[in-house]
Short mmCIF file of C-alpha atoms and ligand atoms in Angstrom, two decimals:
data_model
loop_
_atom_site.label_atom_id
_atom_site.label_comp_id
_atom_site.label_asym_id
_atom_site.label_seq_id
_atom_site.Cartn_x
_atom_site.Cartn_y
_atom_site.Cartn_z
CA MET A 1 24.50 18.96 4.28
CA SER A 2 21.26 17.28 5.20
CA GLU A 3 17.91 17.77 3.58
CA ARG A 4 14.32 16.87 4.32
CA LEU A 5 12.84 14.40 1.82
CA THR A 6 9.77 12.14 1.77
CA MET A 7 10.13 8.38 2.24
CA VAL A 8 8.03 5.48 0.99
CA THR A 9 8.67 1.90 2.08
CA GLY A 10 7.58 -1.26 0.30
CA ARG A 11 8.14 -4.83 -0.79
CA THR A 12 10.99 -5.79 -3.14
CA ARG A 13 11.77 -9.16 -4.68
CA LYS A 14 15.06 -9.40 -2.80
CA GLN A 15 13.40 -8.49 0.52
CA ALA A 16 10.96 -11.40 0.06
CA ILE A 17 13.76 -13.86 -0.73
CA GLY A 18 15.84 -12.58 2.20
CA MET A 19 12.91 -13.02 4.58
CA HIS A 20 12.82 -16.76 3.86
CA LYS A 21 16.55 -16.99 4.56
CA GLY A 22 16.01 -15.33 7.95
CA LYS A 23 16.09 -11.74 9.16
CA ASP A 24 19.65 -12.22 10.41
CA SER A 25 20.81 -13.52 7.00
CA PRO A 26 23.19 -11.51 4.79
CA GLU A 27 20.54 -11.65 2.03
CA TYR A 28 17.95 -9.93 4.24
CA ARG A 29 20.41 -7.37 5.59
CA GLU A 30 21.53 -6.44 2.10
CA ALA A 31 17.98 -6.35 0.72
CA THR A 32 16.65 -4.09 3.48
CA GLY A 33 19.74 -1.98 4.12
CA LEU A 34 19.41 0.32 1.14
CA VAL A 35 17.70 3.48 0.06
CA GLU A 36 16.88 4.35 -3.56
CA MET A 37 17.11 8.02 -4.41
CA ASN A 38 16.68 10.46 -7.24
CA PRO A 39 20.11 11.01 -8.86
CA GLU A 40 19.82 14.80 -8.78
CA ASP A 41 18.95 14.74 -5.08
CA MET A 42 22.03 12.56 -4.56
CA ALA A 43 24.30 14.92 -6.47
CA ARG A 44 23.00 17.96 -4.59
CA LEU A 45 23.50 16.22 -1.23
CA ASN A 46 26.94 14.93 -2.21
CA ILE A 47 25.83 11.31 -1.91
CA GLU A 48 27.60 8.77 -4.08
CA ASP A 49 25.98 5.74 -5.64
CA GLY A 50 26.78 2.96 -3.18
CA GLY A 51 27.69 5.44 -0.44
CA GLN A 52 26.37 5.38 3.11
CA VAL A 53 23.71 7.83 4.21
CA LEU A 54 22.27 8.65 7.60
CA ILE A 55 18.49 8.93 7.68
CA ARG A 56 16.81 10.52 10.68
CA THR A 57 13.31 11.09 11.96
CA ALA A 58 11.96 12.00 15.38
CA GLU A 59 11.75 8.23 16.02
CA GLY A 60 15.35 7.26 15.35
CA GLU A 61 18.12 7.03 12.81
CA VAL A 62 19.65 4.40 10.56
CA GLU A 63 22.54 4.13 8.15
CA LEU A 64 21.65 2.77 4.73
CA THR A 65 23.44 2.31 1.41
CA ALA A 66 22.25 4.79 -1.20
CA HIS A 67 21.51 3.76 -4.76
CA ALA A 68 20.41 5.90 -7.66
CA GLY A 69 16.94 4.89 -8.75
CA SER A 70 14.10 6.18 -10.90
CA LEU A 71 12.56 8.18 -8.08
CA PRO A 72 11.00 11.60 -8.58
CA ALA A 73 12.90 14.45 -6.95
CA GLY A 74 12.27 14.67 -3.22
CA LEU A 75 11.15 11.04 -2.81
CA VAL A 76 13.22 8.13 -1.47
CA PHE A 77 12.31 4.43 -1.35
CA VAL A 78 13.45 1.99 1.36
CA PRO A 79 12.50 -1.72 1.33
CA MET A 80 10.26 -2.70 4.26
CA GLY A 81 12.07 -4.34 7.17
CA THR A 82 13.53 -4.07 10.62
CA LEU A 83 15.88 -1.21 9.79
CA VAL A 84 13.46 1.24 8.26
CA ASN A 85 10.95 0.57 11.04
CA ARG A 86 13.28 2.42 13.40
CA LEU A 87 12.27 5.55 11.48
CA ILE A 88 8.51 5.02 11.47
CA GLY A 89 6.30 6.56 14.15
CA THR A 90 3.38 4.83 15.87
CA GLU A 91 0.73 7.45 15.06
CA THR A 92 -2.03 5.72 13.05
CA MET A 93 -4.58 8.56 12.86
CA GLY A 94 -7.28 6.32 14.25
CA THR A 95 -6.87 3.61 11.60
CA GLY A 96 -4.28 1.18 13.00
CA MET A 97 -1.95 2.00 10.09
CA PRO A 98 1.34 3.82 10.73
CA SER A 99 2.81 6.14 8.07
CA PHE A 100 4.86 3.55 6.18
CA LYS A 101 4.52 5.81 3.13
CA GLY A 102 4.90 9.57 3.23
CA GLN A 103 7.08 9.97 6.33
CA THR A 104 9.42 12.97 6.08
CA VAL A 105 13.05 12.12 6.81
CA ASP A 106 16.34 14.01 7.09
CA ILE A 107 19.07 12.58 4.87
CA ALA A 108 22.78 13.28 4.87
CA PRO A 109 25.86 11.45 3.66
CA VAL A 110 27.59 9.61 6.50
CA GLY A 111 30.49 11.63 7.82
CA GLU A 112 28.64 14.92 7.53
CA ARG A 113 26.61 14.42 10.64
CA GLU A 114 28.32 17.12 12.64
CA GLY A 115 27.54 20.60 11.50
CA SER A 116 24.77 19.49 9.18
CA SER A 117 22.11 22.06 8.51
CA MET B 1 10.83 -42.41 -0.05
CA SER B 2 10.39 -39.86 -2.80
CA THR B 3 7.03 -38.26 -3.46
CA VAL B 4 5.63 -35.89 -6.05
CA VAL B 5 2.61 -33.81 -5.05
CA GLU B 6 0.72 -31.86 -7.69
CA HIS B 7 -1.73 -28.95 -7.44
CA VAL B 8 0.05 -27.63 -4.39
CA THR B 9 -0.80 -24.12 -3.11
CA CYS B 10 1.86 -21.53 -2.35
CA THR B 11 0.97 -19.58 0.80
CA PHE B 12 3.37 -16.68 0.48
CA CYS B 13 1.14 -14.06 -1.09
CA GLY B 14 -2.54 -13.40 -1.72
CA CYS B 15 -2.38 -14.98 -5.20
CA LEU B 16 -2.32 -18.43 -3.51
CA CYS B 17 -1.08 -20.06 -6.72
CA ASP B 18 -2.48 -23.59 -6.55
CA ASP B 19 -0.74 -25.13 -9.54
CA LEU B 20 2.66 -25.98 -8.02
CA THR B 21 4.35 -29.38 -8.08
CA VAL B 22 6.52 -30.32 -5.12
CA GLU B 23 9.04 -33.14 -5.06
CA ALA B 24 10.21 -34.45 -1.69
CA GLU B 25 12.49 -37.15 -0.37
CA GLY B 26 11.09 -38.07 3.03
CA THR B 27 10.73 -34.73 4.80
CA GLU B 28 13.29 -32.95 2.58
CA ILE B 29 11.74 -30.88 -0.17
CA ARG B 30 13.96 -31.22 -3.22
CA LYS B 31 12.22 -29.24 -5.93
CA VAL B 32 9.30 -26.88 -6.43
CA ARG B 33 7.94 -26.23 -9.88
CA LEU B 34 6.06 -23.04 -10.89
CA ALA B 35 6.55 -21.12 -7.62
CA CYS B 36 7.98 -17.65 -8.20
CA SER B 37 11.18 -16.50 -6.49
CA SER B 38 9.18 -15.13 -3.54
CA GLY B 39 7.27 -18.40 -3.08
CA GLN B 40 10.17 -20.84 -3.51
CA GLY B 41 11.47 -20.14 0.00
CA ILE B 42 8.19 -21.25 1.61
CA PHE B 43 9.19 -24.78 0.61
CA MET B 44 12.93 -24.76 -0.08
CA ASP B 45 13.97 -22.83 3.04
CA TYR B 46 11.63 -24.76 5.36
CA ASP B 47 13.36 -26.57 8.20
CA PRO B 48 11.21 -29.70 8.75
CA ARG B 49 12.94 -30.95 11.90
CA PRO B 50 10.54 -31.48 14.80
CA ARG B 51 11.27 -29.15 17.71
CA GLN B 52 10.33 -28.95 21.36
CA PRO B 53 8.59 -25.86 22.70
CA LEU B 54 10.68 -23.37 24.65
CA VAL B 55 9.86 -21.57 27.88
CA ASP B 56 12.26 -18.69 28.46
CA GLY B 57 14.64 -20.35 26.01
CA ARG B 58 14.58 -23.74 27.78
CA GLU B 59 13.28 -26.85 25.98
CA VAL B 60 10.20 -28.22 27.72
CA GLU B 61 7.46 -30.78 27.16
CA TRP B 62 4.29 -29.63 25.40
CA GLU B 63 2.19 -29.88 28.60
CA GLU B 64 4.53 -27.53 30.41
CA ALA B 65 4.52 -25.00 27.58
CA VAL B 66 0.72 -25.08 27.37
CA ALA B 67 0.43 -24.67 31.15
CA GLU B 68 2.87 -21.74 31.09
CA ALA B 69 0.95 -20.06 28.26
CA ALA B 70 -2.31 -20.55 30.14
CA ALA B 71 -0.78 -19.11 33.31
CA ILE B 72 0.42 -15.99 31.45
CA LEU B 73 -3.00 -15.45 29.89
CA SER B 74 -4.90 -16.13 33.10
CA ALA B 75 -2.80 -13.53 34.92
CA SER B 76 -3.21 -10.95 32.16
CA ASP B 77 -5.71 -8.08 32.44
CA SER B 78 -5.34 -6.98 28.83
CA PRO B 79 -4.05 -9.68 26.49
CA LEU B 80 -3.49 -9.05 22.77
CA ILE B 81 -3.76 -11.78 20.12
CA TYR B 82 -2.09 -10.74 16.87
CA GLY B 83 -0.97 -12.09 13.52
CA LEU B 84 -3.01 -14.82 11.81
CA SER B 85 -2.22 -14.01 8.18
CA SER B 86 0.21 -16.89 7.58
CA SER B 87 -1.99 -19.38 9.41
CA ALA B 88 -5.00 -21.35 8.15
CA SER B 89 -8.59 -20.29 8.64
CA GLU B 90 -9.19 -23.32 10.86
CA ALA B 91 -6.62 -21.88 13.30
CA GLN B 92 -7.94 -18.33 12.86
CA ARG B 93 -11.31 -19.53 14.19
CA LYS B 94 -9.58 -20.96 17.23
CA ALA B 95 -7.74 -17.68 17.80
CA VAL B 96 -11.09 -15.86 17.90
CA ALA B 97 -12.42 -18.51 20.32
CA LEU B 98 -9.38 -17.93 22.56
CA ALA B 99 -9.90 -14.14 22.42
CA ASP B 100 -13.54 -14.65 23.39
CA ARG B 101 -12.60 -16.97 26.24
CA ILE B 102 -9.97 -14.70 27.82
CA GLY B 103 -11.45 -11.30 26.97
CA ALA B 104 -8.57 -10.39 24.65
CA VAL B 105 -8.11 -7.88 21.88
CA ILE B 106 -7.60 -9.69 18.57
CA ASP B 107 -6.05 -8.07 15.50
CA SER B 108 -4.47 -9.36 12.32
CA THR B 109 -1.75 -8.07 10.02
CA SER B 110 -4.63 -6.50 8.08
CA SER B 111 -4.32 -3.49 10.36
CA VAL B 112 -0.90 -2.75 8.82
CA CYS B 113 -1.84 -3.60 5.22
CA HIS B 114 -5.47 -3.37 4.08
CA GLY B 115 -7.13 -2.31 7.34
CA PRO B 116 -8.04 1.02 5.72
CA THR B 117 -9.51 -0.96 2.80
CA GLY B 118 -11.83 -2.69 5.28
CA LEU B 119 -12.86 0.71 6.65
CA ALA B 120 -13.57 1.94 3.12
CA MET B 121 -15.63 -1.17 2.36
CA GLN B 122 -17.71 -0.58 5.49
CA ALA B 123 -18.27 3.04 4.43
CA VAL B 124 -19.11 2.74 0.73
CA GLY B 125 -19.11 -0.98 -0.23
CA GLU B 126 -16.69 -2.81 -2.49
CA PRO B 127 -17.83 -3.65 -6.04
CA THR B 128 -15.62 -6.66 -6.61
CA CYS B 129 -15.18 -9.82 -8.69
CA THR B 130 -12.99 -12.91 -8.79
CA LEU B 131 -9.59 -13.27 -10.41
CA GLY B 132 -11.15 -15.81 -12.79
CA GLU B 133 -13.39 -13.05 -14.14
CA VAL B 134 -10.36 -10.80 -14.55
CA ARG B 135 -8.50 -13.46 -16.52
CA ASP B 136 -11.49 -14.30 -18.72
CA ARG B 137 -13.05 -10.91 -19.30
CA ALA B 138 -11.04 -7.84 -18.31
CA ASP B 139 -9.88 -5.62 -21.19
CA LEU B 140 -8.89 -2.63 -19.03
CA LEU B 141 -6.69 -3.00 -15.95
CA VAL B 142 -5.76 -0.15 -13.61
CA PHE B 143 -3.11 -0.90 -10.95
CA TRP B 144 -3.25 1.89 -8.36
CA GLY B 145 -0.58 2.18 -5.67
CA CYS B 146 0.54 -1.41 -6.08
CA ASN B 147 3.50 -3.12 -7.71
CA PRO B 148 2.70 -6.79 -8.44
CA ASP B 149 5.99 -7.05 -10.32
CA ALA B 150 7.70 -6.98 -6.89
CA SER B 151 4.98 -8.19 -4.52
CA HIS B 152 2.79 -10.73 -6.38
CA LEU B 153 5.05 -12.09 -9.09
CA ARG B 154 2.63 -14.46 -10.80
CA HIS B 155 -0.36 -12.12 -10.70
CA PHE B 156 0.40 -10.79 -14.18
CA PRO B 157 0.76 -14.16 -15.94
CA ARG B 158 -1.91 -16.08 -14.02
CA PHE B 159 -4.71 -13.54 -13.64
CA SER B 160 -4.19 -10.14 -15.17
CA LEU B 161 -1.65 -8.58 -17.53
CA THR B 162 -0.76 -11.46 -19.84
CA ALA B 163 -3.29 -14.12 -18.75
CA LYS B 164 -5.32 -15.64 -21.58
CA GLY B 165 -9.01 -16.32 -20.93
CA ALA B 166 -12.36 -16.97 -22.61
CA LEU B 167 -12.83 -13.41 -23.88
CA THR B 168 -9.14 -12.50 -23.80
CA PRO B 169 -7.62 -15.22 -26.01
CA ASN B 170 -4.67 -13.02 -26.96
CA GLY B 171 -3.72 -12.20 -23.39
CA ARG B 172 -1.70 -8.99 -23.23
CA ALA B 173 -2.81 -7.86 -26.68
CA ASP B 174 -6.45 -7.91 -25.53
CA ARG B 175 -5.90 -5.55 -22.61
CA THR B 176 -5.09 -1.92 -21.97
CA VAL B 177 -3.08 -1.47 -18.79
CA TYR B 178 -2.63 1.60 -16.59
CA VAL B 179 -0.37 1.93 -13.59
CA VAL B 180 -0.86 4.84 -11.18
CA ASP B 181 1.92 5.30 -8.64
CA VAL B 182 4.23 7.84 -7.02
CA ARG B 183 7.33 6.37 -8.68
CA PRO B 184 8.16 4.27 -11.74
CA THR B 185 8.21 0.56 -10.85
CA GLY B 186 8.68 -2.80 -12.53
CA SER B 187 4.91 -2.83 -13.00
CA SER B 188 4.73 0.62 -14.57
CA LYS B 189 7.35 -0.43 -17.13
CA LYS B 190 5.01 -3.21 -18.28
CA ALA B 191 1.96 -0.94 -18.55
CA ASP B 192 0.66 0.91 -21.62
CA HIS B 193 0.17 4.08 -19.61
CA PHE B 194 1.84 5.29 -16.42
CA LEU B 195 0.37 8.15 -14.43
CA GLN B 196 2.89 9.39 -11.87
CA VAL B 197 1.03 11.12 -9.05
CA ASP B 198 2.61 13.31 -6.40
CA ILE B 199 2.77 11.52 -3.05
CA GLY B 200 -0.25 12.25 -0.89
CA THR B 201 -2.48 13.38 -3.76
CA ASP B 202 -4.26 10.14 -4.70
CA PHE B 203 -7.50 11.39 -3.18
CA GLU B 204 -7.46 14.55 -5.29
CA VAL B 205 -6.70 12.60 -8.46
CA LEU B 206 -9.49 10.09 -7.72
CA THR B 207 -11.96 12.88 -6.98
CA THR B 208 -11.04 14.50 -10.29
CA LEU B 209 -11.67 11.22 -12.09
CA ARG B 210 -15.13 11.02 -10.44
CA LEU B 211 -15.83 14.57 -11.54
CA LEU B 212 -14.82 13.76 -15.12
CA VAL B 213 -16.97 10.61 -15.13
CA LYS B 214 -19.92 12.88 -14.27
CA GLY B 215 -19.07 15.07 -17.25
CA LEU B 216 -17.91 18.04 -15.16
CA GLU B 217 -14.89 20.16 -16.03
CA PRO B 218 -12.16 20.77 -13.42
CA SER B 219 -10.97 24.36 -13.06
CA VAL B 220 -7.28 23.35 -13.14
CA ASP B 221 -5.04 21.77 -15.77
CA ILE B 222 -2.95 19.55 -13.49
CA VAL B 223 -4.02 17.51 -10.46
CA GLY B 224 -1.50 15.74 -8.25
CA GLY B 225 1.16 16.26 -10.93
CA VAL B 226 -0.97 14.62 -13.66
CA PRO B 227 -2.28 16.67 -16.61
CA VAL B 228 -6.09 16.65 -16.68
CA THR B 229 -5.90 15.68 -20.38
CA GLU B 230 -4.37 12.35 -19.31
CA LEU B 231 -7.07 11.84 -16.68
CA LYS B 232 -9.71 12.55 -19.35
CA GLU B 233 -8.18 9.89 -21.58
CA LEU B 234 -8.29 7.37 -18.72
CA VAL B 235 -11.93 8.22 -17.99
CA GLU B 236 -12.85 7.72 -21.65
CA ARG B 237 -11.22 4.28 -21.57
CA MET B 238 -12.94 3.44 -18.28
CA LYS B 239 -16.37 4.39 -19.62
CA SER B 240 -15.98 2.56 -22.90
CA CYS B 241 -14.25 -0.64 -21.81
CA ARG B 242 -15.97 -4.04 -21.85
CA TYR B 243 -14.83 -5.06 -18.38
CA GLY B 244 -12.57 -2.91 -16.28
CA VAL B 245 -10.81 -3.92 -13.09
CA ALA B 246 -8.89 -1.74 -10.65
CA PHE B 247 -6.31 -3.34 -8.37
CA MET B 248 -5.24 -1.29 -5.38
CA GLY B 249 -2.47 -1.58 -2.82
CA MET B 250 -0.55 0.03 -0.01
CA GLY B 251 0.05 3.17 -2.07
CA LEU B 252 -3.51 4.08 -1.07
CA THR B 253 -3.77 2.48 2.39
CA MET B 254 -0.45 3.65 3.84
CA ALA B 255 -0.35 7.18 2.45
CA SER B 256 -2.09 10.13 4.06
CA ALA B 257 -5.90 9.94 3.88
CA ARG B 258 -5.65 6.10 3.97
CA GLN B 259 -9.24 4.79 3.98
CA LEU B 260 -10.53 7.97 2.32
CA ASN B 261 -8.31 7.23 -0.71
CA VAL B 262 -9.69 3.72 -0.90
CA ALA B 263 -13.32 4.81 -0.42
CA GLU B 264 -12.85 7.32 -3.25
CA LEU B 265 -11.57 4.57 -5.57
CA PHE B 266 -14.37 2.18 -4.56
CA THR B 267 -16.94 4.94 -5.19
CA LEU B 268 -15.38 5.73 -8.58
CA VAL B 269 -15.59 2.05 -9.52
CA ALA B 270 -19.23 1.84 -8.41
CA GLU B 271 -20.11 4.96 -10.41
CA LEU B 272 -18.37 3.61 -13.52
CA ASN B 273 -20.91 0.78 -13.59
CA GLU B 274 -23.38 3.25 -15.10
CA PHE B 275 -21.25 3.02 -18.24
CA ALA B 276 -19.32 -0.26 -18.18
CA LYS B 277 -18.82 -3.34 -16.05
CA PHE B 278 -16.14 -2.32 -13.53
CA SER B 279 -14.75 -4.02 -10.39
CA VAL B 280 -12.00 -3.55 -7.86
CA ILE B 281 -9.77 -6.08 -6.08
CA PRO B 282 -7.45 -5.17 -3.18
CA MET B 283 -3.98 -6.71 -3.67
CA ARG B 284 -3.84 -8.65 -0.42
CA GLY B 285 -0.30 -9.39 0.74
CA HIS B 286 0.14 -12.36 3.06
CA GLY B 287 -1.15 -15.75 1.95
CA ASN B 288 -4.18 -15.85 4.25
CA VAL B 289 -4.65 -12.29 5.44
CA THR B 290 -7.92 -12.31 3.52
CA GLY B 291 -8.95 -15.35 5.58
CA ALA B 292 -8.24 -13.43 8.78
CA ASP B 293 -10.69 -10.73 7.65
CA GLN B 294 -13.22 -13.37 6.63
CA VAL B 295 -13.04 -15.34 9.87
CA LEU B 296 -13.08 -12.28 12.12
CA SER B 297 -16.01 -10.83 10.13
CA TRP B 298 -18.13 -13.96 10.24
CA THR B 299 -17.44 -14.64 13.92
CA THR B 300 -17.43 -11.10 15.35
CA GLY B 301 -18.94 -8.89 12.65
CA TYR B 302 -15.72 -6.91 12.24
CA PRO B 303 -12.62 -7.54 10.09
CA PHE B 304 -9.78 -6.57 12.51
CA ALA B 305 -9.06 -4.61 15.71
CA VAL B 306 -11.71 -6.37 17.81
CA SER B 307 -11.85 -6.37 21.62
CA PHE B 308 -13.63 -8.98 23.73
CA ALA B 309 -12.68 -7.18 26.95
CA ARG B 310 -16.34 -6.50 27.77
CA GLY B 311 -17.46 -10.01 26.89
CA TYR B 312 -18.80 -9.09 23.44
CA PRO B 313 -16.99 -7.92 20.29
CA GLN B 314 -16.22 -4.22 19.95
CA PHE B 315 -14.52 -2.72 16.90
CA SER B 316 -12.19 0.24 17.20
CA PRO B 317 -9.27 0.71 14.82
CA GLY B 318 -6.79 3.17 16.30
CA GLU B 319 -7.65 1.75 19.73
CA PHE B 320 -7.74 -2.06 19.40
CA SER B 321 -5.32 -2.25 16.46
CA ALA B 322 -2.04 -3.85 17.50
CA VAL B 323 0.33 -0.93 16.78
CA ASP B 324 -1.84 1.39 18.87
CA MET B 325 -2.29 -1.16 21.68
CA LEU B 326 1.47 -1.64 21.92
CA ALA B 327 2.40 2.04 21.50
CA ARG B 328 0.01 2.92 24.36
CA ARG B 329 1.41 -0.01 26.39
CA ALA B 330 -2.18 -1.16 26.74
CA ALA B 331 -1.39 -4.87 26.30
CA ASP B 332 0.13 -6.72 29.26
CA ALA B 333 0.59 -10.08 27.46
CA ALA B 334 0.50 -11.15 23.82
CA VAL B 335 -0.13 -14.23 21.71
CA ILE B 336 1.58 -13.83 18.34
CA ILE B 337 0.45 -16.28 15.68
CA ALA B 338 2.42 -16.81 12.45
CA SER B 339 3.63 -13.25 12.01
CA ASP B 340 6.56 -11.07 12.99
CA PRO B 341 5.51 -7.72 14.47
CA GLY B 342 9.01 -7.62 15.98
CA ALA B 343 10.27 -6.92 12.46
CA HIS B 344 7.33 -5.24 10.78
CA PHE B 345 6.00 -2.78 13.36
CA PRO B 346 7.42 0.65 14.07
CA ALA B 347 10.27 0.09 16.53
CA ALA B 348 8.53 1.84 19.44
CA ALA B 349 5.51 -0.50 19.12
CA ALA B 350 7.69 -3.60 18.66
CA ALA B 351 9.69 -2.64 21.77
CA HIS B 352 6.65 -3.16 24.01
CA LEU B 353 6.60 -6.82 22.94
CA GLU B 354 9.94 -7.15 24.71
CA ARG B 355 8.48 -5.71 27.94
CA ILE B 356 5.50 -8.04 28.25
CA PRO B 357 5.25 -11.86 28.31
CA THR B 358 4.74 -13.21 24.80
CA ILE B 359 3.47 -16.56 23.56
CA VAL B 360 4.60 -17.14 19.98
CA LEU B 361 3.32 -19.78 17.55
CA ASP B 362 5.50 -19.92 14.45
CA HIS B 363 6.94 -22.47 12.04
CA GLY B 364 10.24 -20.69 11.63
CA PRO B 365 12.56 -18.19 13.28
CA SER B 366 11.47 -14.59 13.64
CA VAL B 367 12.41 -11.49 15.60
CA VAL B 368 9.42 -11.83 17.91
CA ALA B 369 10.08 -15.57 18.38
CA SER B 370 13.66 -14.82 19.44
CA HIS B 371 12.46 -13.20 22.68
CA ALA B 372 9.27 -15.22 23.26
CA HIS B 373 8.52 -16.37 26.80
CA VAL B 374 6.73 -19.39 25.41
CA LEU B 375 7.59 -20.51 21.89
CA PHE B 376 5.54 -23.18 20.13
CA PRO B 377 7.33 -24.43 16.99
CA THR B 378 4.45 -25.29 14.69
CA ALA B 379 3.83 -26.95 11.37
CA ALA B 380 3.56 -24.67 8.34
CA TYR B 381 0.14 -24.75 6.72
CA GLY B 382 0.57 -25.67 3.07
CA VAL B 383 3.90 -27.43 3.73
CA ASP B 384 3.43 -29.99 6.52
CA ALA B 385 -0.16 -29.23 7.49
CA ALA B 386 -3.39 -29.08 5.49
CA GLY B 387 -5.95 -26.31 5.87
CA THR B 388 -7.82 -23.53 4.11
CA ALA B 389 -6.74 -20.07 3.01
CA TYR B 390 -8.61 -17.26 1.23
CA ARG B 391 -7.18 -15.81 -1.97
CA MET B 392 -7.17 -12.02 -2.41
CA ASP B 393 -10.53 -12.26 -4.22
CA ASN B 394 -12.09 -14.04 -1.21
CA VAL B 395 -12.09 -17.47 -2.88
CA PRO B 396 -11.19 -20.22 -0.37
CA ILE B 397 -8.32 -22.42 -1.56
CA PRO B 398 -7.30 -25.73 0.03
CA LEU B 399 -3.75 -26.02 1.38
CA LYS B 400 -2.07 -29.41 1.14
CA SER B 401 0.41 -31.07 3.42
CA VAL B 402 3.26 -32.08 1.11
CA ILE B 403 5.54 -33.65 3.72
CA SER B 404 4.79 -35.51 6.96
CA THR B 405 6.80 -34.20 9.86
CA GLY B 406 4.51 -34.79 12.83
CA ARG B 407 4.78 -31.13 13.79
CA VAL B 408 1.80 -29.70 15.63
CA THR B 409 -0.53 -27.14 14.01
CA ASP B 410 -1.56 -23.70 15.28
CA GLU B 411 -5.09 -25.07 15.57
CA GLU B 412 -4.06 -27.92 17.88
CA ILE B 413 -1.97 -25.65 20.11
CA LEU B 414 -4.71 -23.02 20.36
CA ASP B 415 -7.19 -25.77 21.24
CA ARG B 416 -4.96 -26.92 24.07
CA ILE B 417 -4.45 -23.38 25.39
CA ILE B 418 -8.23 -22.79 25.30
CA GLU B 419 -8.76 -25.96 27.33
CA ALA B 420 -6.03 -24.98 29.79
CA VAL B 421 -7.37 -21.47 30.48
CA ALA B 422 -10.95 -22.71 30.92
S1 SF4 C 501 2.73 -15.21 -6.88
FE1 SF4 C 501 2.50 -15.42 -4.65
S2 SF4 C 501 1.34 -17.31 -4.34
FE2 SF4 C 501 2.10 -17.33 -6.48
S3 SF4 C 501 4.02 -18.47 -6.37
FE3 SF4 C 501 4.56 -16.31 -6.13
S4 SF4 C 501 4.56 -15.92 -3.91
FE4 SF4 C 501 3.51 -17.87 -4.27
#
């Protein structure tokens, strides 16, 4: 089952430390390869804490590790970085700023890609 | 030889903490005192070895690299100069001079952080103050759409939440703190009050606050997920405080409505001055992104997204901003200075940087540097080069060189490219 949720991206402490180590470092990959979700959203979507999820937009798709976080229902948080930028469109609405916060995304546990709703 | 340098500035974020002590042995930095975990890497992960420039991955002499860069720019009809926020203002001036010389579009990382804040400032003004005033005077702090606990780790102890100042001798105990955000964060846990707004509704909540400040009554009980009673309580505190300060971040600039959110907050802050002293400070991210706005504004009249294609500066965000230029494939060559759009732009915009010749100036590895046509390995301002950077409150702060490596600065390389394209 996949569902449409809203994504915000942003800085985390670990993302900043990983950036100094290099964007090909394990620290950076780990820090930017995750998505924080509302626990009830995770339960409904059959996503386990620490499990892999596939996130899709019209721009692309990425696999990230899901973690339960203190997010309101319907909202997911992904640390800024190379991975999440595959999901972000280039429309800036005349400002220069893409929608790094508020992009709608389709989320499903990995393995349920085929036949997802 | 071991050296100890005091009063060193950290260039990682817009706090520009200038109270660090750095110990070095020759060119090896051994220890950094007082830098937070985000700032430590600026010094401790710095590779000080001198490097040769690369042209298409091949080591070359500096003259050859400069000549190659000049040839790329001379052949270009629509060059883009981008980055600037982790460079010094001395180099930022040179970047504008290069843009002027070659008829380029010049844009900074502002366009993907506080560009909308600049648009709001142009529209309604920005009633602001310095961080020193915040530390010394502020008894009400409102953090809106920002999370200093993750992004500016020493902001709370040095300037805001717990800082002790002339009229705030008890630090935290002398302040009331609000956080407004779409999700609980490390910052909201440290606040007295947390207002969780629904994503995309900041404008409505801010408009409601303006309405309440004017003494009007909204016709609804909840706005953006927040009970109006809680907004009324915030307004009462705002009107009766001694010195209020709002800090705002990407939660306003990156969400829908962008600059309209920010303009609404700036207007609210201006209107509050009928009742109390109130200011606003944008939480600027990169160490010298504020300097990029300053330098572009004082040289061209505009803070970002400026084109010299017609021989004079023109301002058009959405057209001359880097993401838009690249997404439209409107740039046919690029100079990237001390930033990594390869990692931080939407993938479709970053991909165009792999189609066109790029000249990259950077002091460390990056995604964009990994496929540069011409790569200039530079010194890092604040580590092995001195210069000037602007703190988030527009106060210029000197950057020291704490080790001597002989590496060349952005300013020197830009100077040589300007000479070569003349
Ligand atoms: S708060 Fe910012 S400027 Fe201060 S030490 Fe940390 S990263 Fe550096």
